[in-house]
mmCIF file of C-alpha atoms in Angstrom:
data_model
loop_
_atom_site.group_PDB
_atom_site.id
_atom_site.type_symbol
_atom_site.label_atom_id
_atom_site.label_comp_id
_atom_site.label_asym_id
_atom_site.label_seq_id
_atom_site.Cartn_x
_atom_site.Cartn_y
_atom_site.Cartn_z
ATOM 1 C CA HIS A 1 0.000 0.000 0.000
ATOM 2 C CA LEU A 2 1.324 3.424 -0.968
ATOM 3 C CA SER A 3 0.169 6.584 0.763
ATOM 4 C CA ILE A 4 0.547 9.952 -0.956
ATOM 5 C CA PRO A 5 2.618 12.343 1.180
ATOM 6 C CA GLU A 6 0.773 15.211 2.766
ATOM 7 C CA ARG A 7 1.123 18.718 1.323
ATOM 8 C CA LEU A 8 2.420 17.451 -2.017
ATOM 9 C CA ILE A 9 1.948 20.477 -4.273
ATOM 10 C CA GLY A 10 3.413 21.784 -7.499
ATOM 11 C CA VAL A 11 3.543 18.373 -9.185
ATOM 12 C CA ALA A 12 4.345 18.448 -12.909
ATOM 13 C CA ALA A 13 4.497 14.683 -13.651
ATOM 14 C CA ILE A 14 4.135 11.263 -12.000
ATOM 15 C CA ALA A 15 5.958 7.981 -12.723
ATOM 16 C CA VAL A 16 4.868 4.683 -11.157
ATOM 17 C CA GLY A 17 7.164 1.700 -10.612
ATOM 18 C CA GLU A 18 6.415 -1.698 -9.105
ATOM 19 C CA ASN A 19 7.200 -0.621 -5.537
ATOM 20 C CA HIS A 20 7.623 3.134 -5.723
ATOM 21 C CA VAL A 21 6.212 6.354 -7.139
ATOM 22 C CA LEU A 22 8.137 9.409 -8.350
ATOM 23 C CA ALA A 23 6.837 12.942 -8.601
ATOM 24 C CA LEU A 24 8.504 15.631 -10.700
ATOM 25 C CA LEU A 25 7.889 19.018 -9.152
ATOM 26 C CA GLU A 26 7.485 22.281 -11.001
ATOM 27 C CA ASP A 27 10.836 23.543 -9.691
ATOM 28 C CA GLY A 28 12.675 20.693 -11.456
ATOM 29 C CA THR A 29 13.322 18.583 -8.373
ATOM 30 C CA VAL A 30 12.080 15.038 -7.713
ATOM 31 C CA THR A 31 10.384 13.473 -4.698
ATOM 32 C CA GLY A 32 8.919 10.026 -4.169
ATOM 33 C CA TRP A 33 7.446 7.429 -1.858
ATOM 34 C CA THR A 34 7.709 3.655 -1.599
ATOM 35 C CA SER A 35 6.214 0.566 0.022
ATOM 36 C CA ARG A 36 9.676 -1.048 0.205
ATOM 37 C CA PRO A 37 12.001 1.400 2.024
ATOM 38 C CA GLU A 38 14.604 -1.352 2.472
ATOM 39 C CA LEU A 39 15.209 -1.254 -1.304
ATOM 40 C CA HIS A 40 16.325 2.391 -1.151
ATOM 41 C CA LEU A 41 14.244 3.232 -4.222
ATOM 42 C CA ILE A 42 13.893 6.881 -3.233
ATOM 43 C CA ASP A 43 17.475 7.455 -2.155
ATOM 44 C CA PHE A 44 17.951 10.156 -4.754
ATOM 45 C CA PRO A 45 21.341 11.085 -6.230
ATOM 46 C CA THR A 46 22.915 14.362 -5.199
ATOM 47 C CA ASP A 47 22.390 17.397 -7.425
ATOM 48 C CA LEU A 48 19.173 15.986 -8.890
ATOM 49 C CA ASP A 49 17.792 19.265 -10.183
ATOM 50 C CA GLU A 50 16.716 20.868 -13.466
ATOM 51 C CA VAL A 51 14.815 17.642 -14.206
ATOM 52 C CA VAL A 52 12.310 17.725 -17.088
ATOM 53 C CA ALA A 53 11.153 14.063 -17.196
ATOM 54 C CA ILE A 54 11.106 10.991 -14.942
ATOM 55 C CA ALA A 55 10.617 7.234 -15.434
ATOM 56 C CA ALA A 56 10.193 4.390 -12.925
ATOM 57 C CA GLY A 57 11.015 0.728 -13.540
ATOM 58 C CA GLU A 58 10.678 -2.335 -11.346
ATOM 59 C CA ALA A 59 13.374 -1.334 -8.865
ATOM 60 C CA HIS A 60 15.153 1.549 -10.564
ATOM 61 C CA SER A 61 14.448 5.069 -11.787
ATOM 62 C CA LEU A 62 15.586 7.532 -14.445
ATOM 63 C CA ALA A 63 15.563 11.302 -14.603
ATOM 64 C CA LEU A 64 16.171 13.458 -17.679
ATOM 65 C CA LYS A 65 17.757 16.846 -17.035
ATOM 66 C CA SER A 66 17.266 19.970 -19.113
ATOM 67 C CA ASN A 67 20.733 19.597 -20.690
ATOM 68 C CA GLY A 68 19.877 16.123 -22.101
ATOM 69 C CA GLU A 69 21.744 14.223 -19.373
ATOM 70 C CA VAL A 70 20.175 11.049 -17.953
ATOM 71 C CA VAL A 71 20.561 10.183 -14.265
ATOM 72 C CA ALA A 72 19.790 6.691 -12.901
ATOM 73 C CA TRP A 73 19.448 5.167 -9.452
ATOM 74 C CA GLY A 74 18.162 1.933 -7.929
ATOM 75 C CA TRP A 75 18.867 -1.684 -8.815
ATOM 76 C CA THR A 76 18.747 -4.052 -11.771
ATOM 77 C CA GLU A 77 18.636 -7.841 -12.019
ATOM 78 C CA GLY A 78 21.089 -9.496 -9.642
ATOM 79 C CA HIS A 79 20.980 -6.441 -7.344
ATOM 80 C CA ARG A 80 23.520 -4.592 -9.463
ATOM 81 C CA PRO A 81 23.317 -0.793 -9.291
ATOM 82 C CA THR A 82 21.588 0.680 -12.307
ATOM 83 C CA TRP A 83 23.697 2.780 -14.660
ATOM 84 C CA VAL A 84 23.704 5.105 -17.649
ATOM 85 C CA PRO A 85 25.893 4.344 -20.698
ATOM 86 C CA SER A 86 28.582 6.911 -21.414
ATOM 87 C CA GLU A 87 27.611 6.821 -25.121
ATOM 88 C CA LEU A 88 24.146 8.186 -24.344
ATOM 89 C CA GLN A 89 23.859 11.899 -25.148
ATOM 90 C CA HIS A 90 21.434 14.613 -26.218
ATOM 91 C CA VAL A 91 18.450 12.664 -24.893
ATOM 92 C CA THR A 92 14.940 14.036 -25.411
ATOM 93 C CA GLN A 93 12.760 11.261 -23.908
ATOM 94 C CA ILE A 94 13.205 8.364 -21.457
ATOM 95 C CA ALA A 95 11.259 5.236 -20.463
ATOM 96 C CA ALA A 96 12.004 2.540 -17.862
ATOM 97 C CA GLY A 97 10.860 -1.082 -18.107
ATOM 98 C CA ASP A 98 11.257 -4.153 -15.932
ATOM 99 C CA GLU A 99 15.043 -4.535 -16.260
ATOM 100 C CA TYR A 100 15.798 -2.221 -19.164
ATOM 101 C CA ASN A 101 15.573 1.373 -20.357
ATOM 102 C CA LEU A 102 14.745 3.211 -23.574
ATOM 103 C CA ALA A 103 15.838 6.683 -24.644
ATOM 104 C CA ILE A 104 15.275 8.854 -27.703
ATOM 105 C CA GLN A 105 18.278 10.900 -28.732
ATOM 106 C CA GLU A 106 18.171 14.264 -30.462
ATOM 107 C CA ASP A 107 18.609 12.660 -33.901
ATOM 108 C CA GLY A 108 15.478 10.498 -33.455
ATOM 109 C CA SER A 109 17.399 7.289 -32.776
ATOM 110 C CA VAL A 110 16.275 4.994 -29.966
ATOM 111 C CA VAL A 111 18.782 3.291 -27.686
ATOM 112 C CA ILE A 112 18.141 0.481 -25.241
ATOM 113 C CA TRP A 113 20.223 -0.787 -22.338
ATOM 114 C CA GLY A 114 19.939 -2.915 -19.215
ATOM 115 C CA THR A 115 20.276 -6.516 -18.085
ATOM 116 C CA ARG A 116 17.372 -7.719 -20.231
ATOM 117 C CA TYR A 117 19.185 -6.530 -23.365
ATOM 118 C CA VAL A 118 22.636 -8.068 -23.395
ATOM 119 C CA PRO A 119 24.453 -10.081 -26.071
ATOM 120 C CA THR A 120 24.297 -13.861 -25.942
ATOM 121 C CA GLY A 121 27.313 -15.773 -24.710
ATOM 122 C CA PRO A 122 28.751 -17.289 -21.556
ATOM 123 C CA ALA A 123 29.603 -13.953 -19.918
ATOM 124 C CA PRO A 124 27.444 -11.118 -21.333
ATOM 125 C CA ASP A 125 28.327 -7.574 -20.410
ATOM 126 C CA PRO A 126 25.231 -5.853 -18.953
ATOM 127 C CA ARG A 127 26.696 -2.460 -19.796
ATOM 128 C CA ASP A 128 26.286 -2.844 -23.548
ATOM 129 C CA ILE A 129 24.047 -0.329 -25.274
ATOM 130 C CA TYR A 130 22.182 -0.905 -28.522
ATOM 131 C CA ARG A 131 20.592 1.290 -31.127
ATOM 132 C CA THR A 132 17.102 -0.031 -31.737
ATOM 133 C CA ARG A 133 16.591 -1.632 -35.141
ATOM 134 C CA MET A 134 13.383 -2.902 -36.734
ATOM 135 C CA VAL A 135 12.605 -5.521 -39.344
ATOM 136 C CA ARG A 136 9.814 -5.168 -41.908
ATOM 137 C CA ALA A 137 7.690 -8.303 -42.136
ATOM 138 C CA GLU A 138 7.017 -7.935 -45.858
ATOM 139 C CA ASP A 139 10.667 -8.112 -46.961
ATOM 140 C CA TRP A 140 12.668 -8.880 -43.787
ATOM 141 C CA GLN A 141 14.847 -5.820 -44.290
ATOM 142 C CA TRP A 142 16.432 -4.360 -41.153
ATOM 143 C CA THR A 143 16.546 -0.625 -40.535
ATOM 144 C CA TYR A 144 17.727 1.400 -37.575
ATOM 145 C CA VAL A 145 15.160 3.674 -35.946
ATOM 146 C CA THR A 146 15.976 7.290 -36.814
ATOM 147 C CA ASP A 147 12.609 9.057 -36.572
ATOM 148 C CA ALA A 148 11.048 8.100 -33.240
ATOM 149 C CA THR A 149 8.686 10.604 -31.628
ATOM 150 C CA ALA A 150 7.774 8.667 -28.457
ATOM 151 C CA ILE A 151 8.694 5.548 -26.495
ATOM 152 C CA VAL A 152 6.788 3.332 -24.068
ATOM 153 C CA ALA A 153 8.337 0.639 -21.845
ATOM 154 C CA GLY A 154 6.453 -2.297 -20.323
ATOM 155 C CA ASP A 155 7.727 -5.416 -18.601
ATOM 156 C CA GLU A 156 8.126 -7.435 -21.803
ATOM 157 C CA LEU A 157 7.491 -4.919 -24.572
ATOM 158 C CA GLY A 158 9.226 -1.695 -25.531
ATOM 159 C CA LEU A 159 7.498 0.495 -28.110
ATOM 160 C CA ASN A 160 8.958 2.978 -30.591
ATOM 161 C CA ILE A 161 6.336 5.321 -32.042
ATOM 162 C CA LEU A 162 7.598 6.635 -35.365
ATOM 163 C CA ARG A 163 6.948 9.951 -37.050
ATOM 164 C CA ASP A 164 4.807 8.409 -39.802
ATOM 165 C CA GLY A 165 2.364 6.954 -37.250
ATOM 166 C CA THR A 166 3.709 3.400 -37.301
ATOM 167 C CA VAL A 167 4.831 1.449 -34.246
ATOM 168 C CA GLY A 168 7.910 -0.699 -33.680
ATOM 169 C CA VAL A 169 8.122 -3.338 -30.952
ATOM 170 C CA VAL A 170 11.182 -4.574 -29.095
ATOM 171 C CA ARG A 171 10.717 -7.619 -26.840
ATOM 172 C CA ASN A 172 12.931 -8.525 -23.929
ATOM 173 C CA LYS A 173 15.680 -11.062 -24.577
ATOM 174 C CA ASP A 174 13.834 -13.782 -22.636
ATOM 175 C CA ARG A 175 11.168 -13.718 -25.369
ATOM 176 C CA GLY A 176 13.586 -14.321 -28.208
ATOM 177 C CA TYR A 177 14.841 -10.870 -29.178
ATOM 178 C CA GLY A 178 17.916 -9.048 -28.023
ATOM 179 C CA GLU A 179 20.587 -6.528 -28.886
ATOM 180 C CA GLY A 180 17.993 -3.888 -29.742
ATOM 181 C CA ALA A 181 16.255 -5.989 -32.414
ATOM 182 C CA GLY A 182 12.505 -5.775 -32.958
ATOM 183 C CA TYR A 183 9.795 -5.656 -35.584
ATOM 184 C CA LEU A 184 7.450 -3.124 -37.142
ATOM 185 C CA LEU A 185 3.706 -3.638 -36.742
ATOM 186 C CA SER A 186 3.008 -3.531 -40.465
ATOM 187 C CA ASP A 187 -0.774 -3.662 -40.003
ATOM 188 C CA LEU A 188 -0.821 -0.608 -37.724
ATOM 189 C CA SER A 189 -0.712 2.947 -39.109
ATOM 190 C CA ASP A 190 -1.962 6.485 -38.429
ATOM 191 C CA VAL A 191 -1.445 6.007 -34.698
ATOM 192 C CA SER A 192 -2.152 8.989 -32.444
ATOM 193 C CA SER A 193 -1.473 7.361 -29.054
ATOM 194 C CA VAL A 194 -0.418 4.008 -27.675
ATOM 195 C CA THR A 195 -0.157 2.124 -24.402
ATOM 196 C CA ILE A 196 0.640 -1.366 -23.126
ATOM 197 C CA ALA A 197 -2.036 -3.492 -21.408
ATOM 198 C CA ARG A 198 -1.769 -6.902 -19.774
ATOM 199 C CA GLY A 199 -4.243 -9.784 -20.066
ATOM 200 C CA ASP A 200 -5.163 -12.248 -17.325
ATOM 201 C CA ARG A 201 -2.619 -14.723 -18.691
ATOM 202 C CA GLY A 202 0.160 -12.220 -18.074
ATOM 203 C CA HIS A 203 0.892 -11.375 -21.717
ATOM 204 C CA GLU A 204 1.409 -7.737 -22.680
ATOM 205 C CA TYR A 205 -0.372 -6.256 -25.678
ATOM 206 C CA VAL A 206 -0.004 -3.093 -27.716
ATOM 207 C CA VAL A 207 -3.197 -1.020 -27.518
ATOM 208 C CA ALA A 208 -3.229 1.821 -30.033
ATOM 209 C CA ALA A 209 -5.626 4.633 -30.868
ATOM 210 C CA ARG A 210 -5.698 5.722 -34.495
ATOM 211 C CA LYS A 211 -6.218 9.307 -35.571
ATOM 212 C CA ASP A 212 -9.795 8.455 -36.625
ATOM 213 C CA GLY A 213 -10.607 7.488 -33.006
ATOM 214 C CA THR A 214 -10.634 3.701 -33.448
ATOM 215 C CA ILE A 215 -8.819 1.458 -30.955
ATOM 216 C CA VAL A 216 -6.685 -1.361 -32.331
ATOM 217 C CA ILE A 217 -4.970 -4.308 -30.618
ATOM 218 C CA PRO A 218 -2.564 -5.876 -33.122
ATOM 219 C CA LYS A 219 -2.268 -9.652 -32.933
ATOM 220 C CA ALA A 220 0.802 -10.660 -30.947
ATOM 221 C CA PRO A 221 2.996 -13.685 -31.801
ATOM 222 C CA HIS A 222 1.936 -15.479 -28.601
ATOM 223 C CA ASP A 223 -1.794 -14.750 -28.966
ATOM 224 C CA ASP A 224 -4.174 -17.693 -29.313
ATOM 225 C CA GLY A 225 -7.257 -15.484 -29.517
ATOM 226 C CA ASN A 226 -8.434 -16.014 -25.940
ATOM 227 C CA ASP A 227 -6.431 -13.461 -24.011
ATOM 228 C CA VAL A 228 -7.322 -10.376 -26.080
ATOM 229 C CA ARG A 229 -10.809 -10.135 -24.579
ATOM 230 C CA ASP A 230 -9.200 -9.464 -21.192
ATOM 231 C CA VAL A 231 -7.185 -6.622 -22.659
ATOM 232 C CA VAL A 232 -10.159 -4.923 -24.304
ATOM 233 C CA ALA A 233 -11.760 -4.462 -20.903
ATOM 234 C CA VAL A 234 -8.928 -2.222 -19.710
ATOM 235 C CA ALA A 235 -7.932 -0.598 -23.007
ATOM 236 C CA ALA A 236 -10.257 2.404 -22.755
ATOM 237 C CA ASN A 237 -9.055 3.290 -19.281
ATOM 238 C CA ARG A 238 -5.410 2.792 -20.174
ATOM 239 C CA LEU A 239 -5.635 5.064 -23.216
ATOM 240 C CA SER A 240 -6.472 7.963 -20.913
ATOM 241 C CA THR A 241 -2.844 7.803 -19.746
ATOM 242 C CA THR A 242 -1.113 7.051 -23.033
ATOM 243 C CA TYR A 243 1.818 8.725 -24.698
ATOM 244 C CA ALA A 244 0.541 10.870 -27.577
ATOM 245 C CA LEU A 245 2.416 11.608 -30.780
#
């Protein structure tokens, strides 16, 4: 159970993790509260100011400062401290998932890092960073994302919303993708907003609103047709808190 602190005013944005909540205040500082104080999820870094965006994962958090710098704190898989790659720069948007992070850079490229996105091998390095790349189903041609306008991070799925209204999906490495690889939803276009919803079976689904007002749930590779009905029930409520293009 999480209780909102008393006299919390001047809030500009909220980010919700599994065991903690962050609040970005109008003065560019960050506060938060947690149900698991022993995890130190709200032990904020020093000099955490001039913040313009926040993101909360399972047990870690991100903050984006006005100069494009990303700050991270908390823990990743194996209780390793979370981190920010030195290659990351000129960031405009951030998103935090279960054990990974997404960021849009100034040039429209999307990068992904974290313990869920590491190369295969006997001793993977969790500090590797990848530029997100997508494959087109019609011709199996790979292309790096260079025109993203928004990102969304769930537990299993990471979404890249592209400037032309299409959506790219990156799945965590446990589901068969890794190293920033994903696929374009070729049957989805003219998207105005998107979110991620979860069915009773635990699968995550993309729920998108098109510019004409229709709501679409693209068929997922694991879908057998029975779980989607559970998602439809929550889609309308979830779309009230989506990320718009």
